[in-house]
Tab-separated table of C-alpha atoms and ligand atoms in Angstrom:
chain	number	residue	atom	x	y	z
A	1	MET	CA	-80.616	-35.350	79.668
A	2	LYS	CA	-84.169	-35.914	78.454
A	3	ILE	CA	-85.488	-36.427	74.968
A	4	VAL	CA	-89.216	-36.642	74.181
A	5	ALA	CA	-89.942	-38.661	71.062
A	6	TYR	CA	-93.316	-38.050	69.326
A	7	GLY	CA	-95.251	-40.125	66.869
A	8	ILE	CA	-93.461	-43.365	67.667
A	9	ARG	CA	-95.238	-46.184	65.709
A	10	ASP	CA	-95.203	-49.787	66.807
A	11	ASP	CA	-92.637	-50.719	64.200
A	12	GLU	CA	-90.289	-48.042	65.551
A	13	LYS	CA	-90.617	-48.983	69.240
A	14	PRO	CA	-88.078	-51.905	69.280
A	15	TYR	CA	-85.436	-49.687	67.682
A	16	LEU	CA	-86.166	-46.848	70.114
A	17	ASP	CA	-85.893	-49.257	73.074
A	18	LYS	CA	-82.614	-50.646	71.817
A	19	TRP	CA	-81.272	-47.073	71.336
A	20	SER	CA	-82.350	-46.187	74.916
A	21	GLU	CA	-80.604	-49.278	76.258
A	22	GLU	CA	-77.409	-48.253	74.472
A	23	ASN	CA	-77.703	-44.688	75.669
A	24	SER	CA	-78.497	-45.158	79.363
A	25	ASN	CA	-77.474	-41.579	80.171
A	26	VAL	CA	-80.470	-40.334	78.215
A	27	GLU	CA	-84.022	-40.366	79.673
A	28	VAL	CA	-86.286	-41.104	76.712
A	29	GLN	CA	-90.084	-40.472	76.939
A	30	SER	CA	-92.005	-41.642	73.909
A	31	THR	CA	-95.563	-41.238	72.725
A	32	GLY	CA	-97.478	-42.357	69.698
A	33	ASP	CA	-99.095	-38.946	69.522
A	34	LEU	CA	-97.883	-36.525	66.946
A	35	LEU	CA	-96.477	-33.128	67.881
A	36	ASP	CA	-99.237	-30.540	67.806
A	37	GLU	CA	-100.943	-27.889	69.870
A	38	SER	CA	-102.650	-30.557	72.025
A	39	THR	CA	-99.540	-32.626	72.800
A	40	VAL	CA	-96.733	-30.046	72.863
A	41	GLU	CA	-96.931	-29.645	76.745
A	42	LEU	CA	-95.442	-33.136	77.056
A	43	ALA	CA	-92.114	-31.705	75.887
A	44	LYS	CA	-91.914	-29.373	78.904
A	45	GLY	CA	-88.721	-30.128	80.772
A	46	ALA	CA	-87.087	-31.959	77.954
A	47	ASP	CA	-83.758	-30.893	76.384
A	48	GLY	CA	-84.669	-32.058	72.916
A	49	VAL	CA	-87.549	-33.360	70.823
A	50	VAL	CA	-87.535	-36.105	68.193
A	51	THR	CA	-90.446	-36.355	65.878
A	52	TYR	CA	-91.729	-37.613	62.525
A	53	GLN	CA	-95.028	-36.432	60.992
A	54	GLN	CA	-96.412	-35.136	57.726
A	55	LYS	CA	-98.842	-32.779	59.323
A	56	PRO	CA	-97.410	-29.183	59.777
A	57	TYR	CA	-95.082	-28.151	62.613
A	58	THR	CA	-97.019	-24.875	63.274
A	59	ALA	CA	-95.819	-21.539	64.614
A	60	GLU	CA	-97.920	-22.139	67.702
A	61	VAL	CA	-96.170	-25.471	68.430
A	62	LEU	CA	-92.698	-24.111	67.731
A	63	ASP	CA	-93.417	-20.937	69.885
A	64	LYS	CA	-94.414	-23.309	72.703
A	65	LEU	CA	-91.219	-25.348	72.354
A	66	GLY	CA	-89.246	-22.114	72.401
A	67	SER	CA	-91.004	-20.914	75.558
A	68	PHE	CA	-90.057	-24.225	77.166
A	69	GLY	CA	-86.434	-23.457	76.291
A	70	ILE	CA	-86.202	-26.311	73.798
A	71	LYS	CA	-83.778	-25.568	71.086
A	72	PHE	CA	-83.299	-28.911	69.382
A	73	LEU	CA	-85.819	-30.627	67.125
A	74	SER	CA	-84.761	-33.749	65.274
A	75	LEU	CA	-86.892	-35.192	62.551
A	76	ARG	CA	-86.804	-38.919	61.788
A	77	ASN	CA	-87.288	-38.260	58.027
A	78	VAL	CA	-85.688	-36.274	55.191
A	79	GLY	CA	-88.347	-33.729	54.104
A	80	VAL	CA	-88.559	-30.487	56.042
A	81	ASP	CA	-91.225	-28.828	53.943
A	82	ASN	CA	-93.875	-28.938	56.726
A	83	ILE	CA	-91.950	-26.784	59.232
A	84	ASP	CA	-92.817	-23.116	59.773
A	85	ALA	CA	-89.268	-22.015	59.112
A	86	ASP	CA	-89.790	-18.379	60.445
A	87	ALA	CA	-91.161	-19.696	63.735
A	88	ALA	CA	-88.292	-22.110	64.157
A	89	LYS	CA	-85.757	-19.335	63.438
A	90	ARG	CA	-87.305	-16.737	65.812
A	91	ASN	CA	-87.338	-19.344	68.585
A	92	GLY	CA	-83.722	-20.229	67.861
A	93	ILE	CA	-84.728	-23.872	67.258
A	94	GLN	CA	-82.142	-25.939	65.394
A	95	VAL	CA	-83.532	-28.680	63.223
A	96	THR	CA	-81.892	-31.921	62.107
A	97	ASN	CA	-83.233	-34.425	59.603
A	98	VAL	CA	-82.088	-37.866	58.404
A	99	PRO	CA	-80.970	-37.233	54.863
A	100	ALA	CA	-79.940	-40.784	54.130
A	101	TYR	CA	-81.765	-43.432	56.057
A	102	SER	CA	-81.841	-45.590	52.961
A	103	PRO	CA	-81.881	-43.920	49.552
A	104	GLU	CA	-81.721	-47.458	48.116
A	105	ALA	CA	-85.113	-48.366	49.665
A	106	ILE	CA	-86.842	-45.538	47.777
A	107	ALA	CA	-84.899	-46.201	44.611
A	108	GLU	CA	-85.609	-49.991	44.619
A	109	PHE	CA	-89.325	-49.283	45.140
A	110	THR	CA	-89.501	-46.759	42.427
A	111	VAL	CA	-87.947	-49.149	39.913
A	112	THR	CA	-90.100	-52.022	41.069
A	113	GLN	CA	-93.233	-49.943	40.326
A	114	LEU	CA	-91.849	-48.958	36.914
A	115	MET	CA	-91.191	-52.557	36.066
A	116	ARG	CA	-94.745	-53.496	37.092
A	117	LEU	CA	-96.034	-50.788	34.821
A	118	LEU	CA	-93.883	-51.759	31.875
A	119	ARG	CA	-94.518	-55.524	32.182
A	120	ARG	CA	-98.281	-54.941	32.828
A	121	THR	CA	-98.194	-57.218	35.879
A	122	PRO	CA	-101.092	-55.582	37.696
A	123	THR	CA	-103.275	-56.212	34.665
A	124	PHE	CA	-102.089	-59.871	34.270
A	125	ASP	CA	-102.677	-60.465	38.080
A	126	LYS	CA	-106.228	-59.098	37.692
A	127	LYS	CA	-106.939	-61.062	34.487
A	128	GLN	CA	-105.579	-64.205	35.983
A	129	SER	CA	-107.720	-63.842	39.111
A	130	GLN	CA	-110.674	-63.849	36.800
A	131	GLY	CA	-109.487	-67.024	34.871
A	132	ASP	CA	-108.282	-65.135	31.856
A	133	LEU	CA	-104.805	-66.445	30.951
A	134	ARG	CA	-104.558	-64.765	27.588
A	135	TRP	CA	-101.561	-62.594	26.599
A	136	ALA	CA	-103.139	-59.922	24.368
A	137	PRO	CA	-103.613	-57.038	24.428
A	138	ASP	CA	-101.205	-56.460	27.297
A	139	ILE	CA	-97.944	-56.439	25.475
A	140	ALA	CA	-95.001	-55.075	27.486
A	141	GLU	CA	-92.194	-52.638	26.978
A	142	GLU	CA	-88.539	-53.085	27.849
A	143	LEU	CA	-86.634	-50.733	30.102
A	144	ASN	CA	-83.343	-51.482	28.353
A	145	GLN	CA	-84.777	-49.745	25.251
A	146	MET	CA	-85.728	-46.633	27.078
A	147	THR	CA	-84.309	-43.208	28.138
A	148	VAL	CA	-84.934	-42.468	31.784
A	149	GLY	CA	-84.907	-38.861	32.832
A	150	VAL	CA	-83.961	-38.456	36.489
A	151	PHE	CA	-85.192	-35.122	37.973
A	152	ALA	CA	-82.792	-34.214	40.838
A	153	THR	CA	-79.568	-36.124	41.484
A	154	GLY	CA	-79.399	-36.190	45.220
A	155	ARG	CA	-78.781	-39.477	47.057
A	156	ILE	CA	-82.113	-41.052	46.026
A	157	GLY	CA	-81.947	-39.878	42.443
A	158	ARG	CA	-78.356	-41.324	42.129
A	159	ALA	CA	-79.382	-44.657	43.679
A	160	ALA	CA	-82.323	-44.949	41.265
A	161	MET	CA	-79.932	-44.033	38.394
A	162	LYS	CA	-77.585	-46.914	39.171
A	163	ILE	CA	-80.501	-49.359	38.952
A	164	TYR	CA	-81.805	-47.920	35.691
A	165	GLN	CA	-78.302	-48.199	34.292
A	166	GLY	CA	-78.086	-51.801	35.582
A	167	PHE	CA	-81.158	-52.562	33.482
A	168	GLY	CA	-79.411	-51.128	30.455
A	169	ALA	CA	-81.469	-47.942	30.159
A	170	LYS	CA	-79.993	-44.741	28.860
A	171	VAL	CA	-80.029	-42.267	31.826
A	172	ILE	CA	-80.095	-38.533	31.571
A	173	ALA	CA	-80.662	-36.051	34.455
A	174	TYR	CA	-81.535	-32.541	35.371
A	175	ASP	CA	-80.517	-30.739	38.556
A	176	VAL	CA	-79.467	-27.141	39.398
A	177	PHE	CA	-76.520	-28.630	41.292
A	178	HIS	CA	-74.274	-30.884	39.225
A	179	ASN	CA	-72.760	-33.918	40.898
A	180	PRO	CA	-69.092	-33.970	39.688
A	181	GLU	CA	-69.060	-37.700	38.993
A	182	LEU	CA	-72.290	-37.519	36.906
A	183	GLU	CA	-71.012	-34.404	35.185
A	184	LYS	CA	-67.963	-36.387	34.001
A	185	GLN	CA	-70.308	-39.045	32.634
A	186	GLY	CA	-72.052	-36.355	30.613
A	187	ILE	CA	-75.448	-37.281	32.081
A	188	TYR	CA	-76.839	-33.797	32.654
A	189	VAL	CA	-79.219	-31.887	30.348
A	190	GLU	CA	-79.382	-28.152	30.804
A	191	THR	CA	-83.081	-27.557	31.263
A	192	PRO	CA	-86.108	-29.482	32.471
A	193	GLU	CA	-87.659	-29.059	28.936
A	194	GLU	CA	-84.706	-31.073	27.484
A	195	LEU	CA	-85.358	-33.763	30.029
A	196	TYR	CA	-89.081	-33.832	29.149
A	197	ALA	CA	-88.368	-33.908	25.384
A	198	GLN	CA	-85.915	-36.846	25.556
A	199	SER	CA	-87.310	-39.095	28.258
A	200	ASP	CA	-89.467	-42.183	27.989
A	201	VAL	CA	-89.674	-42.311	31.740
A	202	ILE	CA	-89.492	-39.405	34.146
A	203	SER	CA	-88.314	-40.268	37.665
A	204	LEU	CA	-88.862	-37.460	40.166
A	205	HIS	CA	-86.502	-37.181	43.134
A	206	ALA	CA	-86.691	-33.497	44.192
A	207	PRO	CA	-87.696	-32.118	47.514
A	208	ALA	CA	-90.729	-29.871	47.557
A	209	THR	CA	-90.025	-26.218	47.362
A	210	LYS	CA	-92.135	-23.072	46.594
A	211	GLU	CA	-90.450	-22.897	43.217
A	212	ASN	CA	-91.215	-26.479	42.027
A	213	GLU	CA	-94.799	-26.764	43.216
A	214	HIS	CA	-96.788	-28.299	40.355
A	215	MET	CA	-93.729	-28.416	38.105
A	216	LEU	CA	-95.470	-31.156	36.139
A	217	ASN	CA	-98.406	-29.193	34.847
A	218	ASP	CA	-100.259	-29.025	31.557
A	219	ASP	CA	-97.394	-27.142	29.975
A	220	ALA	CA	-94.752	-29.605	31.133
A	221	PHE	CA	-96.815	-32.562	30.035
A	222	SER	CA	-97.216	-30.983	26.597
A	223	LYS	CA	-93.447	-30.957	26.187
A	224	MET	CA	-93.034	-34.690	26.915
A	225	LYS	CA	-92.881	-37.652	24.538
A	226	ASP	CA	-96.235	-39.325	23.793
A	227	GLY	CA	-96.543	-42.445	25.968
A	228	VAL	CA	-94.215	-41.215	28.704
A	229	TYR	CA	-94.156	-42.892	32.149
A	230	ILE	CA	-94.153	-40.711	35.249
A	231	LEU	CA	-92.669	-41.929	38.597
A	232	ASN	CA	-93.152	-39.851	41.838
A	233	PRO	CA	-91.728	-41.276	45.028
A	234	ALA	CA	-90.778	-37.727	46.139
A	235	ARG	CA	-93.455	-35.214	47.032
A	236	GLY	CA	-97.123	-34.947	45.792
A	237	ALA	CA	-96.788	-31.205	45.358
A	238	LEU	CA	-94.417	-31.707	42.414
A	239	ILE	CA	-97.388	-32.836	40.237
A	240	ASP	CA	-100.543	-30.922	39.357
A	241	THR	CA	-102.781	-33.996	39.725
A	242	ASP	CA	-105.589	-32.590	37.616
A	243	ALA	CA	-103.100	-32.009	34.785
A	244	LEU	CA	-101.842	-35.542	35.202
A	245	VAL	CA	-105.384	-36.893	34.956
A	246	ARG	CA	-105.801	-34.975	31.681
A	247	ALA	CA	-102.475	-36.329	30.392
A	248	LEU	CA	-103.509	-39.906	31.259
A	249	ASP	CA	-106.937	-39.336	29.559
A	250	SER	CA	-105.261	-38.096	26.341
A	251	GLY	CA	-102.728	-40.915	26.340
A	252	LYS	CA	-99.795	-38.478	26.543
A	253	VAL	CA	-98.878	-40.281	29.780
A	254	ALA	CA	-98.901	-44.052	29.335
A	255	GLY	CA	-98.610	-44.871	32.997
A	256	ALA	CA	-97.739	-43.424	36.414
A	257	ALA	CA	-96.494	-44.700	39.729
A	258	LEU	CA	-97.433	-42.338	42.542
A	259	ASP	CA	-96.072	-43.074	46.061
A	260	VAL	CA	-97.047	-39.595	47.026
A	261	TYR	CA	-100.064	-37.476	46.422
A	262	GLU	CA	-100.621	-33.770	46.921
A	263	ASP	CA	-103.585	-34.317	49.297
A	264	GLU	CA	-102.197	-37.412	51.019
A	265	VAL	CA	-101.939	-35.976	54.555
A	266	GLY	CA	-104.725	-37.622	56.673
A	267	ILE	CA	-105.372	-40.180	53.918
A	268	PHE	CA	-102.260	-42.259	53.430
A	269	ASN	CA	-101.374	-44.642	56.350
A	270	THR	CA	-105.052	-44.740	57.377
A	271	ASP	CA	-107.384	-47.733	57.302
A	272	PHE	CA	-110.725	-46.568	55.914
A	273	GLY	CA	-112.213	-50.114	56.101
A	274	SER	CA	-113.227	-50.240	52.410
A	275	PHE	CA	-112.267	-48.696	49.105
A	276	ASP	CA	-115.483	-46.760	48.872
A	277	LYS	CA	-114.784	-44.988	52.175
A	278	ILE	CA	-111.529	-43.456	51.008
A	279	PRO	CA	-112.484	-39.810	51.191
A	280	ASP	CA	-110.952	-38.578	47.996
A	281	GLU	CA	-112.705	-39.156	44.671
A	282	ARG	CA	-109.792	-37.974	42.490
A	283	LEU	CA	-107.407	-40.351	44.331
A	284	LYS	CA	-109.877	-43.230	43.898
A	285	GLY	CA	-110.203	-42.395	40.211
A	286	LEU	CA	-106.424	-42.746	39.858
A	287	MET	CA	-106.345	-45.980	41.926
A	288	LYS	CA	-108.928	-47.539	39.623
A	289	ARG	CA	-106.823	-47.065	36.512
A	290	ASP	CA	-104.791	-50.150	35.433
A	291	ASN	CA	-101.978	-47.908	34.263
A	292	VAL	CA	-101.624	-45.998	37.516
A	293	LEU	CA	-100.013	-47.470	40.589
A	294	VAL	CA	-100.854	-45.545	43.736
A	295	SER	CA	-99.034	-46.570	46.959
A	296	PRO	CA	-99.461	-44.878	50.275
A	297	HIS	CA	-95.951	-43.305	50.766
A	298	ILE	CA	-94.342	-46.670	51.391
A	299	ALA	CA	-91.129	-46.439	49.273
A	300	PHE	CA	-89.166	-45.583	52.340
A	301	TYR	CA	-90.780	-48.309	54.477
A	302	THR	CA	-88.115	-51.021	55.078
A	303	LYS	CA	-86.607	-52.438	58.267
A	304	ARG	CA	-83.252	-50.790	57.552
A	305	ALA	CA	-84.754	-47.404	56.769
A	306	VAL	CA	-86.974	-47.414	59.926
A	307	ARG	CA	-84.049	-48.464	62.099
A	308	ASN	CA	-81.856	-45.726	60.710
A	309	MET	CA	-84.631	-43.065	60.967
A	310	VAL	CA	-84.848	-43.807	64.713
A	311	TYR	CA	-81.164	-44.190	65.378
A	312	PHE	CA	-79.858	-41.263	63.336
A	313	ALA	CA	-82.529	-38.871	64.631
A	314	MET	CA	-81.873	-39.817	68.275
A	315	ASP	CA	-78.128	-39.607	67.766
A	316	ALA	CA	-78.490	-36.137	66.192
A	317	ASN	CA	-80.668	-34.873	68.990
A	318	LYS	CA	-78.286	-36.230	71.657
A	319	SER	CA	-75.286	-34.733	69.910
A	320	LEU	CA	-76.982	-31.253	69.673
A	321	ILE	CA	-77.847	-31.428	73.412
A	322	GLU	CA	-74.351	-32.506	74.358
A	323	THR	CA	-72.189	-30.484	71.980
A	324	GLY	CA	-74.478	-28.028	70.142
A	325	LYS	CA	-73.329	-29.688	66.965
A	326	SER	CA	-74.643	-32.226	64.465
A	327	ASP	CA	-73.765	-33.099	60.859
A	328	LYS	CA	-77.514	-33.356	60.145
A	329	LEU	CA	-78.451	-29.707	60.780
A	330	VAL	CA	-80.716	-28.369	58.071
A	331	GLU	CA	-80.888	-24.847	56.802
A	332	LEU	CA	-84.548	-23.727	56.860
B	1	COI	C1	-89.287	-38.488	54.057
B	1	COI	O1	-88.330	-39.052	54.629
B	1	COI	O2	-89.367	-37.269	53.994
B	1	COI	C2	-90.365	-39.286	53.519
B	1	COI	O3	-90.976	-38.867	52.637
B	1	COI	C3	-90.637	-40.593	54.083
B	1	COI	C4	-91.662	-40.399	55.190
B	1	COI	C5	-93.062	-40.809	54.869
B	1	COI	C6	-91.244	-41.201	56.463
């Protein structure tokens, strides 16, 4: 049995080597290249493909995999929004993801960024580096006094919720699917508008879909409390960035922590050598603001998460090849 693993980064390599050692009946071929039209030939002769990338899995690539007889594609991440679903289906390609490599990693990072915003630590760090050790005007706010609105109560949303509750915040949530445990706690509001109206902090944890693209737009911001904080460790497409900039300018939004950005592909996880060379003026404008924390999609990036992404995706691919079954199959 042969699996070709694409886009393997240096930090994933030791985990992949270990997995290979433990699964000596599987021939593993790995490459640092991503899966695209120029690299897909490498998969010829394999039984399955394991990948991770944010650039699209195009119809051309999926048709090629299909023509090689490859039916199993296992992603090392959770989001499946970059797959051409029609092409996968017509080629009979089954896709698995890793839905829970570490929800806690993302939740912990999200709350870390919120605390930095509330306690103004980036501003104090900057002032201190310039020899300014004064307090004012950077007076902080306390999370225990706030209502946090969690948008989507999947694994990551629920992990974040626990931490917010640990800080003593009141937590409310919106989701089309109600988790029975949370339902019992009376945590859900019925509409996004209710969440907007009641929340001091809005914590986004929804996958990207056609329906929720730019859900945080001018209209949504206008329904929020003045001075709301926005946290997005989920998908850039959830926020209309131009509308967010307007809401920051007007003071409607007091601060934002963005681990994702709608135009991040090709920009995040790249070294441009200097700030000036980052090729996105709008992003740089956001990065320059003291009350906006931009991070390059790193909420997931922990040792445990990376290990699990490699192991769970390889296990899923192997299981599909051996048995045709996996508990990580996604419906596209
Ligand atoms: C995902 O798992 O879908 C993520 O967003 C994390 C990714 C950058 C590895």
